[in-house]
XYZ file of C-alpha atoms in Angstrom:
652
model
C 140.496 128.049 108.591
C 137.334 128.450 110.499
C 134.385 130.111 110.111
C 135.610 133.231 110.660
C 138.439 133.153 108.145
C 136.498 131.606 104.834
C 133.711 132.458 102.513
C 131.219 130.521 100.475
C 132.461 129.873 96.316
C 130.180 129.701 93.686
C 131.632 126.776 92.227
C 129.398 124.540 90.375
C 131.599 121.317 89.221
C 132.217 118.398 91.941
C 135.193 118.541 93.110
C 135.571 115.899 96.340
C 137.601 117.048 99.240
C 139.492 120.025 97.483
C 138.815 122.828 99.897
C 136.472 123.541 103.217
C 134.135 126.518 103.770
C 131.519 127.564 105.981
C 127.796 126.789 105.249
C 124.826 128.798 105.867
C 126.205 131.046 108.700
C 123.061 132.978 109.144
C 120.994 130.005 109.712
C 123.756 129.227 112.640
C 123.591 132.280 114.145
C 119.595 131.808 114.315
C 119.843 128.244 115.498
C 122.515 129.667 118.424
C 119.603 132.834 118.804
C 116.958 129.629 119.705
C 119.217 127.600 121.791
C 119.725 131.012 123.646
C 115.912 131.426 124.046
C 115.561 127.801 125.685
C 118.025 128.445 128.047
C 116.084 131.896 128.727
C 113.089 129.847 129.373
C 115.526 127.260 132.002
C 116.586 130.551 133.721
C 113.317 132.284 133.634
C 111.644 129.105 135.071
C 114.671 128.348 137.820
C 114.214 132.638 139.210
C 110.658 132.166 139.278
C 110.824 130.089 142.162
C 109.768 127.292 140.181
C 112.976 124.501 140.729
C 112.266 124.674 144.653
C 108.214 124.384 144.130
C 109.435 121.614 141.711
C 111.805 119.708 143.981
C 110.662 119.962 147.330
C 106.698 120.761 146.708
C 104.181 123.616 147.890
C 100.521 123.233 149.991
C 97.091 124.778 148.614
C 98.404 128.109 150.034
C 101.357 128.423 148.144
C 103.890 127.429 150.939
C 107.012 125.341 150.166
C 108.032 122.361 152.352
C 110.973 122.572 154.199
C 111.549 125.981 154.385
C 110.692 129.523 155.894
C 107.952 130.908 153.076
C 107.119 134.921 152.748
C 103.663 135.835 153.174
C 100.987 136.196 149.915
C 98.670 138.962 149.706
C 95.048 137.842 150.551
C 96.085 134.261 151.494
C 95.285 133.451 155.249
C 97.192 130.110 155.391
C 100.716 131.853 153.261
C 103.776 133.081 154.597
C 104.092 129.583 157.402
C 107.511 128.259 158.362
C 107.663 124.611 157.369
C 111.159 124.094 157.756
C 110.367 121.008 159.785
C 107.342 120.069 157.610
C 109.286 118.612 154.525
C 106.803 116.908 152.625
C 103.741 117.462 150.757
C 100.412 115.418 151.922
C 97.222 115.753 149.730
C 93.900 114.653 151.649
C 92.467 112.890 148.820
C 95.145 112.141 146.204
C 92.014 110.373 144.528
C 91.327 114.536 143.163
C 94.684 114.854 141.471
C 93.691 116.294 138.140
C 96.988 115.290 135.889
C 95.453 116.528 132.521
C 95.053 120.108 133.542
C 97.619 119.855 136.242
C 95.387 121.163 139.093
C 94.890 120.175 142.352
C 91.675 119.709 143.646
C 92.628 118.206 146.800
C 93.845 120.216 150.284
C 97.280 120.069 149.968
C 99.379 119.998 153.529
C 103.336 119.852 154.308
C 103.612 117.527 156.756
C 106.988 115.922 158.913
C 106.693 112.718 158.335
C 104.086 110.286 156.106
C 101.819 107.726 157.564
C 103.619 104.378 157.296
C 100.578 102.353 158.258
C 96.886 102.566 157.308
C 95.171 105.146 159.778
C 91.267 103.865 160.130
C 89.937 106.067 162.468
C 89.803 109.901 163.522
C 91.617 108.426 166.778
C 94.344 107.026 164.834
C 95.107 110.744 162.884
C 94.878 112.539 166.064
C 97.648 109.481 167.857
C 99.831 110.060 164.538
C 100.064 114.019 165.100
C 100.577 113.832 168.926
C 103.294 111.114 168.088
C 104.898 111.780 165.279
C 103.667 116.219 165.304
C 102.347 115.813 161.727
C 99.309 117.387 161.774
C 97.429 115.715 158.438
C 94.573 118.173 158.939
C 94.570 121.673 157.754
C 96.834 124.014 159.405
C 93.670 125.945 161.293
C 92.385 122.736 163.448
C 94.168 121.541 166.206
C 94.453 117.396 166.623
C 91.889 117.847 169.289
C 89.749 119.940 166.732
C 89.150 116.916 164.371
C 86.315 115.791 163.021
C 85.355 113.361 160.213
C 82.410 115.602 158.843
C 85.468 118.307 157.733
C 86.025 118.890 154.341
C 89.815 119.750 155.879
C 90.779 116.592 157.017
C 91.469 113.397 155.544
C 89.168 110.941 154.126
C 89.197 107.928 156.319
C 90.918 105.648 156.127
C 93.900 107.311 155.339
C 95.589 104.740 152.901
C 99.878 104.228 153.663
C 102.092 106.606 152.006
C 104.973 105.428 152.454
C 106.646 102.088 152.061
C 107.961 100.846 155.640
C 111.441 100.782 154.752
C 111.710 103.290 152.775
C 113.753 106.271 153.844
C 112.224 109.260 152.419
C 109.474 109.681 150.094
C 109.766 110.311 146.000
C 110.373 113.243 145.423
C 108.968 114.848 148.760
C 105.435 113.510 147.761
C 103.367 111.422 150.422
C 101.982 108.910 147.164
C 99.794 106.671 148.546
C 101.460 103.100 148.349
C 98.492 101.112 146.433
C 97.719 102.142 143.348
C 94.135 101.416 143.125
C 93.291 104.929 144.885
C 93.881 106.010 141.311
C 91.377 103.294 140.019
C 89.503 106.250 137.762
C 92.791 107.188 135.974
C 93.672 103.478 135.109
C 89.936 101.984 135.102
C 90.512 99.769 131.888
C 93.856 98.128 133.886
C 92.597 97.249 137.318
C 89.578 95.964 135.909
C 91.993 93.962 133.644
C 93.775 92.685 136.758
C 91.080 93.016 139.402
C 92.366 89.852 141.358
C 95.933 90.783 140.363
C 96.702 87.378 139.664
C 97.913 87.865 135.617
C 99.394 91.410 136.813
C 101.438 89.118 139.440
C 102.123 86.421 137.346
C 103.789 88.846 134.435
C 105.852 91.129 137.041
C 107.237 87.959 138.391
C 108.332 86.517 135.363
C 109.544 89.680 134.503
C 111.683 90.128 137.555
C 112.589 86.658 138.186
C 113.907 86.467 134.216
C 115.528 89.832 134.459
C 119.651 88.361 134.254
C 118.129 86.263 131.150
C 116.097 89.045 129.739
C 120.002 91.635 130.260
C 121.721 88.615 128.525
C 119.316 88.376 125.633
C 119.648 91.855 125.041
C 122.977 91.749 124.920
C 122.787 89.305 122.170
C 120.879 91.170 120.043
C 123.137 93.926 120.586
C 126.364 91.879 119.686
C 124.296 90.095 117.084
C 123.823 93.677 115.188
C 127.101 94.619 115.297
C 128.028 90.801 113.898
C 125.350 91.368 111.156
C 127.059 94.963 109.751
C 130.442 93.758 108.960
C 128.558 90.134 107.272
C 125.609 91.379 105.270
C 127.948 92.269 102.715
C 128.707 88.094 102.331
C 125.111 87.204 102.363
C 123.170 90.034 100.667
C 123.077 88.212 97.687
C 121.471 85.289 98.791
C 119.259 88.004 100.740
C 118.261 89.361 97.049
C 117.873 85.942 95.851
C 115.417 85.419 98.615
C 113.526 88.400 97.775
C 112.889 87.484 94.371
C 112.320 84.441 94.296
C 109.354 85.326 97.177
C 107.878 88.059 95.097
C 107.921 85.965 91.781
C 106.186 82.984 93.786
C 103.489 85.286 95.419
C 102.240 87.200 92.332
C 102.331 83.943 90.197
C 100.843 82.046 92.798
C 98.046 84.518 93.836
C 97.125 84.995 90.327
C 96.888 81.269 89.824
C 94.760 80.947 93.138
C 92.158 83.547 91.234
C 91.724 82.169 87.975
C 91.360 78.886 89.852
C 88.568 80.262 92.296
C 87.298 81.807 89.087
C 87.148 78.543 86.785
C 85.511 76.674 89.974
C 83.059 79.725 90.474
C 81.997 79.314 86.773
C 81.584 75.451 86.802
C 79.772 75.380 90.054
C 76.628 78.110 88.994
C 73.506 76.534 88.722
C 71.228 77.558 86.165
C 68.190 76.315 88.068
C 69.038 78.307 91.036
C 66.096 81.260 92.093
C 66.593 84.588 90.308
C 67.810 86.675 93.312
C 70.658 83.821 94.045
C 71.547 83.407 90.483
C 72.412 87.318 90.019
C 74.311 87.069 92.943
C 76.475 83.931 92.241
C 76.854 85.803 88.410
C 78.121 88.896 90.419
C 80.700 86.964 92.424
C 81.420 84.982 89.275
C 82.096 88.720 87.515
C 83.970 90.036 90.322
C 86.540 87.136 90.026
C 87.150 87.957 86.919
C 88.003 91.291 86.695
C 90.200 90.329 90.199
C 91.992 88.099 88.311
C 92.406 89.894 85.032
C 93.667 92.961 87.268
C 96.241 90.431 89.058
C 97.518 89.196 85.932
C 97.930 92.836 84.540
C 99.896 93.480 87.877
C 101.695 90.167 87.695
C 102.926 91.086 84.112
C 104.050 94.547 84.937
C 106.040 93.143 87.876
C 107.613 90.881 85.852
C 108.729 93.098 83.530
C 110.057 95.503 85.818
C 111.837 93.027 87.738
C 113.298 91.962 83.919
C 114.340 95.607 83.125
C 116.159 96.421 86.627
C 117.421 92.596 87.367
C 120.978 94.580 86.071
C 120.300 97.418 88.485
C 120.264 94.731 91.619
C 123.805 93.989 91.062
C 124.734 97.798 91.680
C 123.002 97.188 95.254
C 124.479 94.093 95.731
C 127.587 95.550 94.904
C 126.989 98.728 97.258
C 126.460 96.369 99.930
C 129.964 94.696 99.768
C 131.611 97.921 99.931
C 129.397 99.146 102.974
C 130.639 96.453 104.854
C 133.907 97.495 103.687
C 133.592 100.650 104.720
C 132.850 99.417 108.943
C 136.139 97.897 108.313
C 137.940 100.584 107.794
C 135.644 102.593 109.702
C 134.770 100.706 113.208
C 133.554 103.834 114.778
C 130.349 103.755 113.012
C 129.054 100.840 114.989
C 129.277 102.642 117.933
C 126.670 106.284 116.180
C 123.761 104.942 117.576
C 124.803 104.788 121.282
C 126.127 108.493 120.626
C 123.271 109.954 118.803
C 120.855 108.220 121.494
C 122.855 109.587 124.903
C 123.015 113.030 123.242
C 118.989 112.919 122.334
C 118.235 111.044 125.950
C 120.708 114.146 127.384
C 118.566 116.529 125.935
C 114.963 114.675 126.523
C 115.848 114.822 130.011
C 116.226 118.438 130.143
C 113.431 119.628 128.405
C 111.005 117.173 130.454
C 113.049 118.979 133.614
C 112.246 122.516 132.271
C 108.624 121.010 131.296
C 108.027 120.360 134.708
C 109.307 123.897 135.994
C 107.486 125.560 133.568
C 104.832 123.985 135.349
C 105.113 125.570 138.788
C 106.243 128.726 137.144
C 104.525 131.957 137.281
C 102.487 133.926 139.727
C 100.553 132.947 142.403
C 96.434 133.260 142.093
C 93.403 131.920 143.664
C 91.764 129.600 142.077
C 87.322 128.893 141.981
C 88.318 126.010 144.914
C 90.176 128.542 146.791
C 93.611 127.221 146.986
C 96.682 129.029 145.413
C 98.164 127.470 141.889
C 100.870 129.278 139.859
C 100.140 130.894 136.708
C 102.134 132.404 133.619
C 100.712 135.344 132.494
C 101.221 138.051 129.517
C 103.874 137.209 126.142
C 105.414 134.879 128.574
C 102.457 132.355 128.639
C 103.159 131.325 125.169
C 106.510 130.080 126.117
C 105.162 127.004 126.050
C 105.028 126.667 122.273
C 108.322 127.896 121.921
C 109.725 124.728 124.214
C 107.798 122.461 122.061
C 109.312 123.723 119.018
C 112.703 123.412 120.589
C 111.871 119.345 121.674
C 111.511 119.064 117.739
C 114.093 121.496 115.651
C 116.875 120.388 118.319
C 115.976 116.386 117.890
C 115.923 116.620 114.355
C 119.178 118.552 114.793
C 121.151 115.686 116.958
C 119.986 113.545 113.998
C 121.057 115.634 111.029
C 124.365 115.852 112.798
C 124.494 111.996 112.709
C 123.723 111.883 109.210
C 126.251 114.574 108.287
C 128.626 113.106 110.322
C 128.563 109.757 108.575
C 128.653 111.282 105.498
C 131.721 113.202 106.084
C 133.039 109.935 107.041
C 132.064 107.626 104.100
C 133.067 110.464 101.413
C 136.170 110.644 103.095
C 136.704 106.737 102.602
C 135.340 106.774 98.861
C 137.104 109.572 97.506
C 140.572 108.735 98.657
C 142.455 106.873 96.546
C 144.951 105.250 98.587
C 142.914 103.550 101.757
C 146.345 103.914 103.528
C 146.319 107.588 103.500
C 142.980 108.113 105.468
C 142.678 110.091 108.358
C 143.615 107.890 112.025
C 139.860 107.937 112.854
C 137.727 109.414 110.043
C 135.047 109.631 112.459
C 136.406 112.400 114.430
C 137.662 114.020 111.288
C 134.252 114.290 110.225
C 133.066 115.768 113.566
C 135.469 118.417 113.145
C 134.588 119.534 109.757
C 131.223 119.798 110.738
C 131.936 121.468 113.902
C 134.137 124.351 111.907
C 132.097 124.357 109.152
C 128.755 122.964 108.586
C 126.505 123.192 111.525
C 124.665 126.040 109.491
C 123.659 123.430 107.154
C 122.365 121.085 109.841
C 120.277 123.483 111.408
C 118.654 124.718 108.250
C 117.663 121.098 107.408
C 116.500 120.220 110.654
C 113.806 123.174 110.702
C 112.712 122.158 107.330
C 111.751 118.552 108.928
C 110.217 120.873 111.819
C 108.182 123.013 109.826
C 106.693 119.777 108.405
C 106.406 117.968 111.376
C 104.451 120.414 113.668
C 101.821 120.809 111.166
C 101.032 116.804 111.100
C 101.018 116.870 115.243
C 99.002 120.010 115.378
C 96.624 117.630 112.781
C 96.951 115.011 115.034
C 95.911 116.678 118.015
C 92.994 117.855 116.186
C 91.723 114.749 114.933
C 92.358 113.283 118.961
C 90.139 115.780 120.005
C 87.195 115.103 117.558
C 87.312 112.186 117.822
C 83.699 110.295 117.772
C 82.535 113.879 116.784
C 83.957 114.707 113.531
C 81.354 113.828 110.567
C 83.243 111.424 107.473
C 83.962 113.252 105.404
C 86.024 115.672 107.922
C 87.590 112.624 109.365
C 89.261 111.965 105.679
C 90.500 115.092 105.025
C 92.445 115.115 108.464
C 93.270 111.697 107.531
C 94.498 112.722 103.945
C 96.302 115.823 105.263
C 98.636 114.041 108.005
C 99.590 110.988 105.355
C 100.239 113.941 102.671
C 102.688 115.758 105.620
C 104.079 112.283 106.588
C 104.755 111.600 103.092
C 106.234 114.706 102.309
C 108.653 114.556 105.855
C 109.867 111.407 104.538
C 111.029 112.493 101.054
C 112.275 115.802 102.667
C 114.427 113.582 104.964
C 115.666 111.790 101.883
C 116.626 114.999 100.279
C 118.430 116.531 103.370
C 120.519 112.638 103.904
C 121.562 113.600 99.843
C 122.214 117.318 100.671
C 124.333 116.579 103.733
C 126.476 114.108 101.546
C 126.687 116.899 98.702
C 127.842 119.482 101.505
C 130.487 116.909 102.617
C 131.720 116.265 99.408
C 131.770 119.842 97.439
C 131.630 122.398 101.212
C 128.281 123.831 99.551
C 125.649 126.006 101.445
C 122.123 123.457 102.076
C 120.002 124.703 98.681
C 122.789 124.214 96.320
C 123.883 121.146 97.753
C 119.949 119.672 97.538
C 119.421 120.753 94.299
C 122.520 119.091 92.863
C 122.191 116.109 94.843
C 118.294 116.330 93.564
C 119.471 116.206 89.887
C 121.804 113.503 90.604
C 118.895 111.588 91.884
C 116.412 112.712 88.858
C 119.285 111.126 86.565
C 119.619 107.600 88.270
C 115.779 107.278 89.300
C 115.323 103.447 88.291
C 118.704 102.948 90.783
C 117.411 104.778 93.340
C 114.429 103.151 93.206
C 115.964 99.579 93.660
C 118.440 100.800 96.104
C 115.375 101.741 97.859
C 113.544 98.949 97.501
C 115.424 95.703 97.089
C 117.977 97.077 99.684
C 115.327 97.924 102.521
C 114.308 94.742 102.195
C 116.911 92.902 102.441
C 117.926 94.922 105.809
C 114.321 94.482 106.790
C 115.524 90.634 106.515
C 118.371 91.700 108.672
C 116.198 93.050 111.399
C 113.670 89.933 111.257
C 116.740 87.515 111.273
C 118.114 89.086 114.206
C 114.691 89.574 115.999
C 114.115 86.027 115.265
C 117.164 84.738 116.459
C 117.070 86.245 119.730
C 113.807 85.339 120.205
C 114.658 81.511 119.715
C 117.534 81.914 121.957
C 114.694 83.272 124.755
C 112.416 80.266 124.139
C 115.074 77.972 124.688
C 116.436 79.572 127.660
C 112.978 80.736 129.366
C 111.642 77.317 129.083
C 114.273 75.853 131.442
C 112.957 78.363 134.485
C 110.688 77.110 136.742
C 110.503 79.489 139.113
C 107.543 81.501 137.261
C 104.672 80.042 134.988
C 104.187 83.142 132.321
C 107.196 84.021 130.477
C 105.476 86.108 127.590
C 106.242 89.026 128.650
C 109.579 88.574 128.919
C 109.869 87.454 125.550
C 108.085 90.286 123.639
C 110.464 92.789 125.835
C 113.445 90.818 124.580
C 112.084 90.699 120.864
C 110.978 94.160 120.761
C 114.385 95.192 122.008
C 115.966 93.059 119.750
C 114.376 94.438 116.766
C 114.535 98.320 118.430
C 118.812 97.459 118.375
C 118.939 96.298 114.991
C 116.957 98.863 113.448
C 119.312 101.737 114.990
C 122.177 99.539 113.631
C 121.196 98.597 110.085
C 120.100 102.275 109.778
C 123.265 103.311 110.064
C 123.920 100.732 107.451
C 121.104 101.970 105.189
C 122.752 105.810 105.567
C 126.263 104.473 104.431
C 124.505 102.622 101.472
C 122.815 105.771 100.184
C 126.239 107.966 100.491
C 128.171 105.438 98.641
C 125.308 105.508 95.906
C 125.328 109.397 95.767
C 129.062 109.391 95.619
C 129.251 106.299 92.840
C 127.146 108.545 90.948
C 128.848 111.282 91.122
C 131.911 109.352 90.233
C 130.520 108.267 87.315
C 128.977 111.388 85.550
C 132.375 112.818 85.789
C 135.156 110.402 85.398
C 135.492 107.567 82.951
C 138.497 105.943 83.984
C 140.672 107.296 81.464
C 143.756 109.079 82.191
C 143.415 112.226 84.196
C 139.487 111.251 85.225
C 140.285 108.154 87.065
C 137.737 106.667 88.877
C 137.585 106.589 92.765
C 135.568 103.546 93.046
C 136.563 100.541 94.996
C 137.169 97.254 93.018
C 133.493 95.732 93.467
C 132.339 98.530 92.335
C 134.487 98.629 89.053
C 133.525 95.734 88.096
C 130.105 96.476 87.936
C 130.899 99.081 85.646
C 133.041 96.997 83.518
C 130.006 94.483 83.153
C 127.686 97.028 82.416
C 129.970 98.775 79.849
C 130.690 95.264 78.162
C 127.070 94.594 78.186
C 126.278 98.171 76.172
C 128.824 97.559 73.388
C 127.224 93.769 72.961
C 123.848 95.258 72.691
C 125.338 97.863 70.489
C 127.163 95.388 68.340
C 124.013 93.081 67.998
C 122.056 96.031 66.998
C 124.717 97.328 64.534
C 124.742 93.620 63.050
C 121.036 93.473 62.261
C 120.890 96.774 60.556
C 123.676 95.933 58.129
C 122.292 92.300 57.700
C 120.308 93.386 54.777
C 122.798 95.595 53.210
C 125.028 92.757 53.086
C 122.956 90.524 51.478
C 121.426 92.762 49.115
C 124.850 93.767 47.462
C 125.417 90.385 47.497
C 122.552 89.159 45.218
C 123.641 92.271 43.108
């Protein structure tokens, strides 16, 4: 049954996949109402004429280019027929205030953009007579043009359209030469004043575009291959991590003690008092550092000694995760679907944002030009729209997590893998849509509540940069850091709550509580998996980036059409790391879901009849070896306790 015909049970036991029921329905209704509000913002901006103003552009008097306009009260040059004047022309494009979205230059609707530079006033008049495109204010005729008037363009008029370009971009006559915007990119213009560096870098990218695309495809293939074979090399990567940590800690401690011994021998007692005091202070500091490093190394080695057996669980989970991808190959494509959904939403969000920038009622600003502004309570739609960006983006990411959790839970708690659904991923998506959209919406909203204050504090910090005192700066950074840590902790808890919901069909709060109890009971295992596992995956990302970069060096080295291939190589390496991060993040989610399933399995089952384990053979071997180790430890301890009693009896 769907949401309309099922109810939420108050069960407390873990009953994997036994029944499904709707969860957090009020939050689903709240999310739907919020999305309706987002749709209202889009409809309002389109209905208020913002769509036509955004696409076609408008002049400084409120006339939309390319159509017949209605008269605006109190504005003399409004209500003109611009059916044949389809393009926006700015008299001085360097007076565009991109920050506050204000037009400081006079904007006119013209029939054609100049394709060549107009150096003199006669060139402007001739352009108007030949093409019928008047580049001065509507109140002036071509014969009345004068350079002393602010109603004519500043000479020389740079070309606003490439010679071979059919129409201007978005109906705007933008200058071809970007040096006009020097005040907005002064640092860039200064860096490439002779255009030699920029030209060489861009030529390198354009000439090697086929190689760049091939290398990006290579990183994609390597990431997909690594997700399958990482279970076979995880043990090697873990040993590399262990050896590096041991050598690094012992080596660093040894170097500090060697420096302390050398410094102690080199101190000359005949030095002046000031220099002798400085040398003794440095020696004392080295001693403190050496002792601290020794204590840290001893503690680290003890922790590694205690957790060495739990590392075996991490390796076993990686091995089982590799099997999951073999049985559920569609998991590999999860990053594509999520990215495509996010991209569609972001494009929609940006378009609505641009529409809001031109929506509202016309008013005359201090310069005498027409602008559009939303008045009344509707002016706060900006904030609503920003919250929508965060909440819906988090909702899409949470849907991915719930989908992966549902598919992996189905795999784990299905004893006979031949009984798996034909497409567990699609079955998980179906359960998500039918039962758990409210839970996903609630989890995404919690992350939004933490993310918004952090973004506000970051904005305040950027606005007060260089103005606040040291105490205020420290407090702001501390608050931002604390909110960031809280967001990461909540994201991890949310992911486990989604897994608990997929197992038991409980609401978000119940699932989060149950998952937290399981995680606390297995705190050391969680710490091991999150440290060792994350480092193993990081090594995998570095491996993919290094392999792609090496292949790029070998290929680009034989390319002789350009001199600088640093930028193409940087682009390839960054893309390779990003792709590896997206794919291995899916692998990390699978490992986390498997661990929670394993912890629940070992807590409520013991392998006896009626309580058989669900786990894979590899995890079963880990459990059996742990039991044998515990029995051997218990037998040894019992033998040590009984041995004195036995000796005492024989003596008697």
